[in-house]
Amino acid sequence: MAHARAKAAALLVLVLLLPAPPAWAGERVAGAPVATKVSAADQETILALHNQYRAAAGVAALVWDDQLASDAQAWADALVVRGGTLAHSNPADPNDPDTGHAKGEGENLAGGQSAATAPSQWYEEKPLFDAAKNKSGFNDTNPDWVNWGHYTQMMWSATTKIGCGTAPGPIYQITSCRYSPPGNFDGQLAYPNADSLQVGAVTSVPAAPDSTAPAPATPPTAADNPAPTADNGAPASTAAGDVSQTTEAPPTG
């Protein structure tokens, strides 16, 4: 018993003598995940909207992934630094030092009122997909796909996870969503029987809060309040699943 008490006392002394953690121990170090700026409420709305759209086509629901959200947030922040123009993370110019690759992740971008409004912006492409003659042609010979590439990435049946980031740009709130596994592969359909299945539009969706919209520097006018915009829905590469660089459609007044 005395030996046990002596051993416990020695252990207590050892614990007390351990040095205090350095001041930087609680700070984020280089390479650590970037916390998403998408609020918990907006995360719920984004996920609910995606899953309502997917359910309408009989596609399995997505789950939120923190690593995807971290990657998306890092890119949304980078786009603000680059001037707020929407651009995918693997540029047409491979020598662009500020961009890299989307890590084999699908990517949708949008500029609008808040992160929560992005899915409904992308879903507006559904009628264009419904009218498309070639619903599996994600290649340069089918320029039509850029009109519905966001919608198909949202609906891609092989995709199981999503994570998003957001940042206030100079004109609108920038939102990036990353998807894994990525979608929009040439020669494949977004979901089974997508070329013939008639999917009804989702008309009842959760309210999308817009409290994250950036405040303008000057009093707004009709011309100062551009309509939401989205990037041109780039496809995933059949080699690595990275999204291709496209030019953003300019916002209108």
Short mmCIF file of C-alpha atoms in Angstrom, two decimals:
data_model
loop_
_atom_site.label_atom_id
_atom_site.label_comp_id
_atom_site.label_asym_id
_atom_site.label_seq_id
_atom_site.Cartn_x
_atom_site.Cartn_y
_atom_site.Cartn_z
CA MET A 1 0.00 0.00 0.00
CA ALA A 2 2.82 2.38 0.92
CA HIS A 3 4.51 1.58 -2.37
CA ALA A 4 1.31 2.39 -4.27
CA ARG A 5 0.94 5.74 -2.50
CA ALA A 6 4.57 6.60 -3.27
CA LYS A 7 4.05 5.72 -6.95
CA ALA A 8 0.92 7.91 -7.12
CA ALA A 9 2.76 10.80 -5.47
CA ALA A 10 5.61 10.48 -7.97
CA LEU A 11 3.13 10.54 -10.85
CA LEU A 12 1.49 13.68 -9.45
CA VAL A 13 4.86 15.40 -9.21
CA LEU A 14 5.63 14.41 -12.81
CA VAL A 15 2.34 15.91 -14.04
CA LEU A 16 2.90 19.13 -12.13
CA LEU A 17 6.39 19.48 -13.57
CA LEU A 18 5.25 19.22 -17.19
CA PRO A 19 5.91 22.52 -18.99
CA ALA A 20 2.96 24.75 -19.87
CA PRO A 21 1.87 24.62 -23.55
CA PRO A 22 3.36 27.37 -25.71
CA ALA A 23 1.27 30.45 -26.44
CA TRP A 24 0.78 29.41 -30.06
CA ALA A 25 -0.56 25.96 -29.24
CA GLY A 26 -4.16 27.02 -29.77
CA GLU A 27 -3.54 28.86 -33.04
CA ARG A 28 -4.08 27.38 -36.48
CA VAL A 29 -0.79 26.33 -38.02
CA ALA A 30 0.00 26.34 -41.72
CA GLY A 31 -1.69 23.48 -43.50
CA ALA A 32 -4.36 22.99 -40.85
CA PRO A 33 -8.01 22.87 -42.01
CA VAL A 34 -9.70 26.21 -42.59
CA ALA A 35 -12.96 26.55 -40.68
CA THR A 36 -15.93 27.24 -42.93
CA LYS A 37 -17.65 30.60 -42.62
CA VAL A 38 -20.98 29.08 -43.64
CA SER A 39 -23.22 29.32 -40.59
CA ALA A 40 -24.79 26.20 -39.08
CA ALA A 41 -28.22 27.37 -40.24
CA ASP A 42 -26.99 27.93 -43.80
CA GLN A 43 -25.27 24.54 -43.80
CA GLU A 44 -28.61 22.94 -42.94
CA THR A 45 -30.36 24.87 -45.70
CA ILE A 46 -27.73 24.01 -48.32
CA LEU A 47 -27.87 20.33 -47.43
CA ALA A 48 -31.68 20.29 -47.28
CA LEU A 49 -32.01 21.94 -50.68
CA HIS A 50 -29.54 19.56 -52.33
CA ASN A 51 -31.29 16.55 -50.85
CA GLN A 52 -34.76 17.73 -51.83
CA TYR A 53 -33.60 18.17 -55.40
CA ARG A 54 -31.91 14.77 -55.42
CA ALA A 55 -34.90 13.03 -53.84
CA ALA A 56 -37.09 14.29 -56.68
CA ALA A 57 -34.97 12.20 -59.06
CA GLY A 58 -34.68 9.23 -56.71
CA VAL A 59 -31.04 10.00 -55.90
CA ALA A 60 -29.54 9.27 -52.48
CA ALA A 61 -28.97 12.14 -50.06
CA LEU A 62 -25.64 13.90 -49.50
CA VAL A 63 -23.91 14.34 -46.14
CA TRP A 64 -21.86 17.35 -45.01
CA ASP A 65 -18.09 16.89 -45.01
CA ASP A 66 -15.84 19.23 -43.03
CA GLN A 67 -12.77 18.63 -45.19
CA LEU A 68 -14.66 19.57 -48.34
CA ALA A 69 -15.99 22.64 -46.52
CA SER A 70 -12.45 23.58 -45.53
CA ASP A 71 -11.20 23.25 -49.11
CA ALA A 72 -14.16 25.29 -50.37
CA GLN A 73 -13.61 28.00 -47.76
CA ALA A 74 -9.94 28.34 -48.62
CA TRP A 75 -10.86 28.87 -52.27
CA ALA A 76 -13.67 31.34 -51.52
CA ASP A 77 -11.22 33.39 -49.46
CA ALA A 78 -8.68 33.22 -52.29
CA LEU A 79 -11.25 34.48 -54.80
CA VAL A 80 -11.87 37.56 -52.63
CA VAL A 81 -8.13 38.26 -52.54
CA ARG A 82 -8.04 37.88 -56.32
CA GLY A 83 -10.68 40.58 -56.75
CA GLY A 84 -13.96 38.70 -56.29
CA THR A 85 -14.27 37.23 -59.80
CA LEU A 86 -15.60 33.71 -59.91
CA ALA A 87 -13.05 31.24 -61.24
CA HIS A 88 -12.56 27.53 -60.72
CA SER A 89 -9.54 26.30 -58.85
CA ASN A 90 -7.78 24.71 -61.82
CA PRO A 91 -7.28 27.58 -64.27
CA ALA A 92 -6.85 27.49 -68.00
CA ASP A 93 -3.40 28.96 -67.33
CA PRO A 94 -1.47 26.26 -65.42
CA ASN A 95 1.21 28.82 -64.59
CA ASP A 96 -1.17 30.94 -62.55
CA PRO A 97 0.60 30.93 -59.14
CA ASP A 98 -2.55 31.68 -57.14
CA THR A 99 -4.51 28.62 -58.15
CA GLY A 100 -4.04 24.91 -58.01
CA HIS A 101 -6.34 21.97 -58.42
CA ALA A 102 -9.60 21.03 -56.78
CA LYS A 103 -8.06 17.86 -55.27
CA GLY A 104 -10.27 15.61 -57.34
CA GLU A 105 -13.35 17.36 -56.01
CA GLY A 106 -16.31 18.70 -57.95
CA GLU A 107 -16.88 22.44 -57.58
CA ASN A 108 -19.82 24.82 -57.95
CA LEU A 109 -19.43 28.57 -57.51
CA ALA A 110 -22.04 31.29 -57.09
CA GLY A 111 -22.30 34.97 -56.29
CA GLY A 112 -25.48 36.10 -54.57
CA GLN A 113 -27.09 37.24 -51.35
CA SER A 114 -25.81 34.45 -49.11
CA ALA A 115 -24.42 30.95 -49.10
CA ALA A 116 -27.92 29.59 -48.52
CA THR A 117 -29.20 30.98 -51.82
CA ALA A 118 -26.52 29.27 -53.94
CA PRO A 119 -28.28 25.90 -54.38
CA SER A 120 -31.46 27.51 -55.68
CA GLN A 121 -29.36 29.52 -58.17
CA TRP A 122 -27.84 26.32 -59.50
CA TYR A 123 -31.19 24.55 -59.51
CA GLU A 124 -32.53 27.18 -61.90
CA GLU A 125 -30.55 25.34 -64.59
CA LYS A 126 -32.91 22.34 -64.41
CA PRO A 127 -35.18 23.41 -67.31
CA LEU A 128 -32.11 23.80 -69.52
CA PHE A 129 -30.98 20.28 -68.62
CA ASP A 130 -34.49 18.93 -69.24
CA ALA A 131 -34.40 20.43 -72.74
CA ALA A 132 -30.87 19.27 -73.52
CA LYS A 133 -30.47 16.87 -76.44
CA ASN A 134 -27.26 15.32 -75.14
CA LYS A 135 -27.43 14.95 -71.35
CA SER A 136 -24.15 13.04 -71.03
CA GLY A 137 -21.94 15.14 -73.28
CA PHE A 138 -19.58 16.87 -70.82
CA ASN A 139 -17.03 17.84 -73.44
CA ASP A 140 -15.99 20.70 -75.70
CA THR A 141 -18.04 19.38 -78.62
CA ASN A 142 -21.22 19.87 -76.59
CA PRO A 143 -21.17 23.54 -75.52
CA ASP A 144 -24.72 23.18 -74.22
CA TRP A 145 -23.58 21.49 -71.01
CA VAL A 146 -22.17 24.69 -69.51
CA ASN A 147 -25.76 25.89 -69.16
CA TRP A 148 -26.63 23.10 -66.73
CA GLY A 149 -23.34 21.85 -65.29
CA HIS A 150 -24.10 23.13 -61.77
CA TYR A 151 -27.43 21.31 -61.70
CA THR A 152 -25.91 18.01 -62.79
CA GLN A 153 -23.13 18.22 -60.20
CA MET A 154 -25.78 18.75 -57.51
CA MET A 155 -27.70 15.73 -58.80
CA TRP A 156 -24.77 13.43 -59.61
CA SER A 157 -25.78 10.06 -58.21
CA ALA A 158 -22.23 8.89 -57.42
CA THR A 159 -21.57 11.99 -55.30
CA THR A 160 -22.07 11.33 -51.60
CA LYS A 161 -20.54 14.31 -49.76
CA ILE A 162 -20.65 18.10 -49.90
CA GLY A 163 -18.94 20.94 -48.07
CA CYS A 164 -19.14 24.68 -48.71
CA GLY A 165 -17.35 27.90 -47.89
CA THR A 166 -18.35 31.53 -48.32
CA ALA A 167 -16.79 34.98 -48.22
CA PRO A 168 -18.07 38.54 -48.79
CA GLY A 169 -16.75 39.73 -52.14
CA PRO A 170 -16.71 43.32 -53.40
CA ILE A 171 -19.98 42.87 -55.31
CA TYR A 172 -21.77 39.82 -53.90
CA GLN A 173 -21.36 37.00 -51.42
CA ILE A 174 -19.09 34.35 -52.96
CA THR A 175 -19.96 30.73 -52.26
CA SER A 176 -17.99 27.65 -53.21
CA CYS A 177 -19.31 24.13 -52.75
CA ARG A 178 -17.10 21.08 -53.16
CA TYR A 179 -18.39 17.60 -53.96
CA SER A 180 -16.93 14.10 -53.56
CA PRO A 181 -16.76 11.96 -55.54
CA PRO A 182 -16.97 14.60 -58.29
CA GLY A 183 -19.52 14.57 -61.08
CA ASN A 184 -19.93 15.72 -64.68
CA PHE A 185 -17.89 13.01 -66.34
CA ASP A 186 -18.15 12.82 -70.11
CA GLY A 187 -20.32 10.00 -71.37
CA GLN A 188 -22.12 9.50 -68.06
CA LEU A 189 -25.57 10.55 -66.93
CA ALA A 190 -26.05 12.58 -63.77
CA TYR A 191 -28.47 9.98 -62.43
CA PRO A 192 -30.02 6.77 -63.80
CA ASN A 193 -32.37 7.32 -66.74
CA ALA A 194 -31.68 11.04 -66.69
CA ASP A 195 -32.09 11.07 -70.46
CA SER A 196 -35.68 9.84 -70.25
CA LEU A 197 -36.90 10.29 -66.66
CA GLN A 198 -39.24 13.23 -66.16
CA VAL A 199 -38.26 14.80 -62.84
CA GLY A 200 -40.77 17.21 -61.37
CA ALA A 201 -39.54 20.59 -60.17
CA VAL A 202 -39.19 21.10 -56.43
CA THR A 203 -41.47 23.97 -55.49
CA SER A 204 -41.32 23.81 -51.69
CA VAL A 205 -37.87 24.61 -50.37
CA PRO A 206 -36.53 25.84 -47.01
CA ALA A 207 -36.29 29.58 -46.53
CA ALA A 208 -32.81 30.78 -47.41
CA PRO A 209 -31.53 33.42 -44.96
CA ASP A 210 -29.66 36.32 -46.54
CA SER A 211 -28.12 37.85 -43.42
CA THR A 212 -24.61 37.23 -44.74
CA ALA A 213 -24.99 39.57 -47.72
CA PRO A 214 -22.15 42.14 -47.70
CA ALA A 215 -23.03 45.75 -47.03
CA PRO A 216 -22.31 48.03 -50.03
CA ALA A 217 -19.83 50.84 -49.59
CA THR A 218 -22.32 53.42 -50.86
CA PRO A 219 -26.12 53.60 -50.67
CA PRO A 220 -27.47 51.01 -53.13
CA THR A 221 -29.40 51.81 -56.26
CA ALA A 222 -31.08 49.47 -58.69
CA ALA A 223 -27.90 49.38 -60.76
CA ASP A 224 -25.76 48.73 -57.68
CA ASN A 225 -27.68 45.59 -56.72
CA PRO A 226 -26.66 43.00 -59.33
CA ALA A 227 -28.65 39.87 -59.84
CA PRO A 228 -27.07 36.70 -58.43
CA THR A 229 -24.64 35.03 -60.77
CA ALA A 230 -22.94 31.71 -61.00
CA ASP A 231 -19.84 30.43 -62.72
CA ASN A 232 -20.40 28.50 -65.90
CA GLY A 233 -20.68 25.02 -64.37
CA ALA A 234 -17.44 23.40 -65.45
CA PRO A 235 -17.27 19.61 -65.88
CA ALA A 236 -15.01 17.24 -64.04
CA SER A 237 -12.01 15.87 -65.91
CA THR A 238 -12.33 12.21 -66.80
CA ALA A 239 -8.70 11.81 -65.72
CA ALA A 240 -8.65 13.36 -62.26
CA GLY A 241 -12.10 14.69 -61.53
CA ASP A 242 -10.96 18.32 -61.34
CA VAL A 243 -13.31 20.98 -62.62
CA SER A 244 -12.30 22.94 -65.68
CA GLN A 245 -11.73 26.67 -65.83
CA THR A 246 -14.44 28.80 -67.38
CA THR A 247 -15.22 32.50 -67.45
CA GLU A 248 -17.88 33.84 -65.17
CA ALA A 249 -21.08 35.20 -66.61
CA PRO A 250 -21.09 38.92 -65.65
CA PRO A 251 -23.78 40.06 -63.23
CA THR A 252 -26.59 42.23 -64.52
CA GLY A 253 -28.25 45.20 -62.87
#
